[in-house]
Amino acid sequence: FRPFKNRLNVILSNNSKIKEQNESNDMIKVFDSFDSSHKYLNLDPKIESIYVIGGEQLYNSTINNEHLDKIHITEVDLECTCDKFFPTFDTFKYKLTEDLQIENEDGPKLKFQTYENIQNKSSSEYQYLDLIRNILISGEVRTGRNGNTISLF
């Protein structure tokens, strides 16, 4: 394990030796679950984003977590023999918001994709849909020269 410099590194592990080895380092915190780490990290207002950077077991345990706002995926177009893979996820829960492909002359093609959790209450799309739902349920119909409008004010 090589920690990232100048930033807080969080390790998820049930191994007590890892926790003991890193107790004196303020830039490394060890937790036994994503939920416990998430609760701790949310207490610090300086932390804006949390990134889960693998491996397969960690991805599998967090991919359907209710706190997951976005999924950033980098695909490298290479022929490889692999036995570990990124998990599938609910494409009805996530919307593709960025899709960038890079052709390299000297290397493999790269694809960068971002999916946003549209069921997360903090997402802009969820907030918009919630507002529309509220207008349709609680709004007042007003008739004007161009037709009917539903309004909350």
mmCIF file of C-alpha atoms in Angstrom:
data_model
loop_
_atom_site.group_PDB
_atom_site.id
_atom_site.type_symbol
_atom_site.label_atom_id
_atom_site.label_comp_id
_atom_site.label_asym_id
_atom_site.label_seq_id
_atom_site.Cartn_x
_atom_site.Cartn_y
_atom_site.Cartn_z
ATOM 1 C CA PHE A 1 0.000 0.000 0.000
ATOM 2 C CA ARG A 2 1.374 3.372 -1.068
ATOM 3 C CA PRO A 3 -0.808 6.210 0.243
ATOM 4 C CA PHE A 4 -1.627 9.207 -1.930
ATOM 5 C CA LYS A 5 0.345 12.249 -0.794
ATOM 6 C CA ASN A 6 -1.314 15.327 0.732
ATOM 7 C CA ARG A 7 -4.759 13.781 1.073
ATOM 8 C CA LEU A 8 -6.656 11.558 3.453
ATOM 9 C CA ASN A 9 -6.418 7.865 2.551
ATOM 10 C CA VAL A 10 -9.115 5.513 3.806
ATOM 11 C CA ILE A 11 -8.532 1.769 3.915
ATOM 12 C CA LEU A 12 -11.380 -0.717 4.269
ATOM 13 C CA SER A 13 -10.117 -3.870 5.935
ATOM 14 C CA ASN A 14 -10.953 -6.352 8.668
ATOM 15 C CA ASN A 15 -7.247 -6.940 9.278
ATOM 16 C CA SER A 16 -6.361 -5.519 12.721
ATOM 17 C CA LYS A 17 -2.641 -5.385 11.828
ATOM 18 C CA ILE A 18 -3.342 -2.824 9.083
ATOM 19 C CA LYS A 19 -5.177 -0.647 11.590
ATOM 20 C CA GLU A 20 -2.335 -0.924 14.125
ATOM 21 C CA GLN A 21 0.323 -0.120 11.493
ATOM 22 C CA ASN A 22 -1.436 3.094 10.477
ATOM 23 C CA GLU A 23 -2.748 4.431 13.811
ATOM 24 C CA SER A 24 -0.048 7.100 14.108
ATOM 25 C CA ASN A 25 -0.606 8.517 10.614
ATOM 26 C CA ASP A 26 -3.286 11.245 10.525
ATOM 27 C CA MET A 27 -3.569 10.920 6.731
ATOM 28 C CA ILE A 28 -4.589 7.242 6.903
ATOM 29 C CA LYS A 29 -7.806 5.968 8.487
ATOM 30 C CA VAL A 30 -8.830 2.311 8.592
ATOM 31 C CA PHE A 31 -12.461 1.155 8.737
ATOM 32 C CA ASP A 32 -14.111 -2.246 8.500
ATOM 33 C CA SER A 33 -16.947 -1.164 6.152
ATOM 34 C CA PHE A 34 -17.851 1.447 3.574
ATOM 35 C CA ASP A 35 -20.805 2.615 5.691
ATOM 36 C CA SER A 36 -18.644 3.258 8.772
ATOM 37 C CA SER A 37 -16.075 5.142 6.687
ATOM 38 C CA HIS A 38 -18.809 7.153 4.981
ATOM 39 C CA LYS A 39 -20.299 8.203 8.339
ATOM 40 C CA TYR A 40 -16.873 9.336 9.564
ATOM 41 C CA LEU A 41 -16.004 11.204 6.353
ATOM 42 C CA ASN A 42 -19.344 13.037 6.270
ATOM 43 C CA LEU A 43 -18.497 14.646 9.611
ATOM 44 C CA ASP A 44 -15.634 16.588 8.021
ATOM 45 C CA PRO A 45 -16.928 19.599 6.030
ATOM 46 C CA LYS A 46 -13.580 19.895 4.202
ATOM 47 C CA ILE A 47 -14.185 16.570 2.429
ATOM 48 C CA GLU A 48 -16.043 17.271 -0.806
ATOM 49 C CA SER A 49 -15.722 13.917 -2.582
ATOM 50 C CA ILE A 50 -15.056 10.305 -1.707
ATOM 51 C CA TYR A 51 -13.596 8.010 -4.367
ATOM 52 C CA VAL A 52 -13.671 4.213 -4.214
ATOM 53 C CA ILE A 53 -10.636 2.992 -6.151
ATOM 54 C CA GLY A 54 -10.920 -0.763 -5.967
ATOM 55 C CA GLY A 55 -10.511 -3.694 -6.116
ATOM 56 C CA GLU A 56 -13.253 -6.003 -7.239
ATOM 57 C CA GLN A 57 -14.541 -6.969 -3.779
ATOM 58 C CA LEU A 58 -14.793 -3.322 -2.715
ATOM 59 C CA TYR A 59 -16.528 -2.347 -5.961
ATOM 60 C CA ASN A 60 -19.032 -5.180 -5.486
ATOM 61 C CA SER A 61 -19.817 -4.064 -1.940
ATOM 62 C CA THR A 62 -20.285 -0.370 -2.816
ATOM 63 C CA ILE A 63 -21.786 -0.336 -6.323
ATOM 64 C CA ASN A 64 -25.372 -0.409 -5.001
ATOM 65 C CA ASN A 65 -24.763 1.756 -1.936
ATOM 66 C CA GLU A 66 -27.401 4.466 -1.503
ATOM 67 C CA HIS A 67 -24.699 7.121 -0.961
ATOM 68 C CA LEU A 68 -23.047 6.544 -4.323
ATOM 69 C CA ASP A 69 -23.573 9.696 -6.411
ATOM 70 C CA LYS A 70 -21.475 8.962 -9.489
ATOM 71 C CA ILE A 71 -19.568 6.164 -11.140
ATOM 72 C CA HIS A 72 -16.430 7.126 -13.072
ATOM 73 C CA ILE A 73 -15.248 4.348 -15.380
ATOM 74 C CA THR A 74 -12.069 4.265 -17.436
ATOM 75 C CA GLU A 75 -11.894 1.567 -20.091
ATOM 76 C CA VAL A 76 -8.563 0.696 -21.685
ATOM 77 C CA ASP A 77 -8.878 -1.129 -25.021
ATOM 78 C CA LEU A 78 -6.334 -3.909 -24.520
ATOM 79 C CA GLU A 79 -6.412 -7.669 -24.866
ATOM 80 C CA CYS A 80 -5.724 -8.990 -21.357
ATOM 81 C CA THR A 81 -6.200 -12.206 -19.447
ATOM 82 C CA CYS A 82 -8.267 -11.197 -16.421
ATOM 83 C CA ASP A 83 -10.055 -12.951 -13.597
ATOM 84 C CA LYS A 84 -11.402 -9.824 -11.834
ATOM 85 C CA PHE A 85 -13.935 -7.432 -13.330
ATOM 86 C CA PHE A 86 -15.865 -4.274 -12.524
ATOM 87 C CA PRO A 87 -19.410 -5.242 -11.492
ATOM 88 C CA THR A 88 -22.512 -4.597 -13.533
ATOM 89 C CA PHE A 89 -24.833 -1.935 -12.157
ATOM 90 C CA ASP A 90 -28.441 -0.852 -12.527
ATOM 91 C CA THR A 91 -28.563 1.345 -15.647
ATOM 92 C CA PHE A 92 -32.072 2.506 -14.670
ATOM 93 C CA LYS A 93 -30.610 3.997 -11.493
ATOM 94 C CA TYR A 94 -27.658 5.651 -13.262
ATOM 95 C CA LYS A 95 -27.665 7.937 -16.296
ATOM 96 C CA LEU A 96 -24.648 8.315 -18.591
ATOM 97 C CA THR A 97 -23.655 11.990 -18.268
ATOM 98 C CA GLU A 98 -20.170 11.980 -19.838
ATOM 99 C CA ASP A 99 -18.678 9.810 -22.559
ATOM 100 C CA LEU A 100 -15.226 10.689 -23.865
ATOM 101 C CA GLN A 101 -13.169 8.473 -26.164
ATOM 102 C CA ILE A 102 -9.507 9.067 -26.920
ATOM 103 C CA GLU A 103 -7.648 7.480 -29.807
ATOM 104 C CA ASN A 104 -3.925 7.115 -29.075
ATOM 105 C CA GLU A 105 -1.440 6.689 -31.902
ATOM 106 C CA ASP A 106 1.122 5.100 -29.610
ATOM 107 C CA GLY A 107 -1.164 3.325 -27.150
ATOM 108 C CA PRO A 108 -4.549 1.785 -26.510
ATOM 109 C CA LYS A 109 -7.872 3.541 -27.020
ATOM 110 C CA LEU A 110 -9.279 5.017 -23.826
ATOM 111 C CA LYS A 111 -12.901 5.585 -22.852
ATOM 112 C CA PHE A 112 -13.915 7.754 -19.885
ATOM 113 C CA GLN A 113 -17.528 7.524 -18.760
ATOM 114 C CA THR A 114 -19.419 9.098 -15.889
ATOM 115 C CA TYR A 115 -22.781 7.817 -14.697
ATOM 116 C CA GLU A 116 -24.890 9.867 -12.296
ATOM 117 C CA ASN A 117 -27.225 8.322 -9.749
ATOM 118 C CA ILE A 118 -30.585 9.778 -10.763
ATOM 119 C CA GLN A 119 -32.328 8.266 -7.733
ATOM 120 C CA ASN A 120 -30.002 10.059 -5.318
ATOM 121 C CA LYS A 121 -31.940 12.901 -3.725
ATOM 122 C CA SER A 122 -28.979 15.268 -4.037
ATOM 123 C CA SER A 123 -28.674 14.821 -7.819
ATOM 124 C CA SER A 124 -29.862 17.748 -9.926
ATOM 125 C CA GLU A 125 -32.038 15.484 -12.093
ATOM 126 C CA TYR A 126 -33.753 13.968 -9.041
ATOM 127 C CA GLN A 127 -34.388 17.466 -7.636
ATOM 128 C CA TYR A 128 -35.859 18.590 -10.963
ATOM 129 C CA LEU A 129 -38.126 15.523 -11.233
ATOM 130 C CA ASP A 130 -39.192 15.961 -7.602
ATOM 131 C CA LEU A 131 -40.114 19.593 -8.300
ATOM 132 C CA ILE A 132 -42.167 18.599 -11.370
ATOM 133 C CA ARG A 133 -43.924 15.882 -9.342
ATOM 134 C CA ASN A 134 -44.720 18.437 -6.616
ATOM 135 C CA ILE A 135 -46.107 20.909 -9.177
ATOM 136 C CA LEU A 136 -48.326 18.229 -10.738
ATOM 137 C CA ILE A 137 -49.654 17.093 -7.354
ATOM 138 C CA SER A 138 -49.983 20.425 -5.511
ATOM 139 C CA GLY A 139 -50.034 22.972 -8.315
ATOM 140 C CA GLU A 140 -52.896 25.240 -9.232
ATOM 141 C CA VAL A 141 -54.179 25.274 -12.820
ATOM 142 C CA ARG A 142 -54.277 28.754 -14.326
ATOM 143 C CA THR A 143 -55.795 29.586 -17.673
ATOM 144 C CA GLY A 144 -54.059 32.192 -19.776
ATOM 145 C CA ARG A 145 -54.189 33.375 -23.368
ATOM 146 C CA ASN A 146 -51.815 30.574 -24.454
ATOM 147 C CA GLY A 147 -53.539 27.750 -22.613
ATOM 148 C CA ASN A 148 -53.347 26.192 -19.170
ATOM 149 C CA THR A 149 -50.373 26.380 -16.802
ATOM 150 C CA ILE A 150 -49.855 24.579 -13.512
ATOM 151 C CA SER A 151 -48.141 26.722 -10.898
ATOM 152 C CA LEU A 152 -47.178 26.619 -7.223
ATOM 153 C CA PHE A 153 -47.099 30.408 -6.889
#
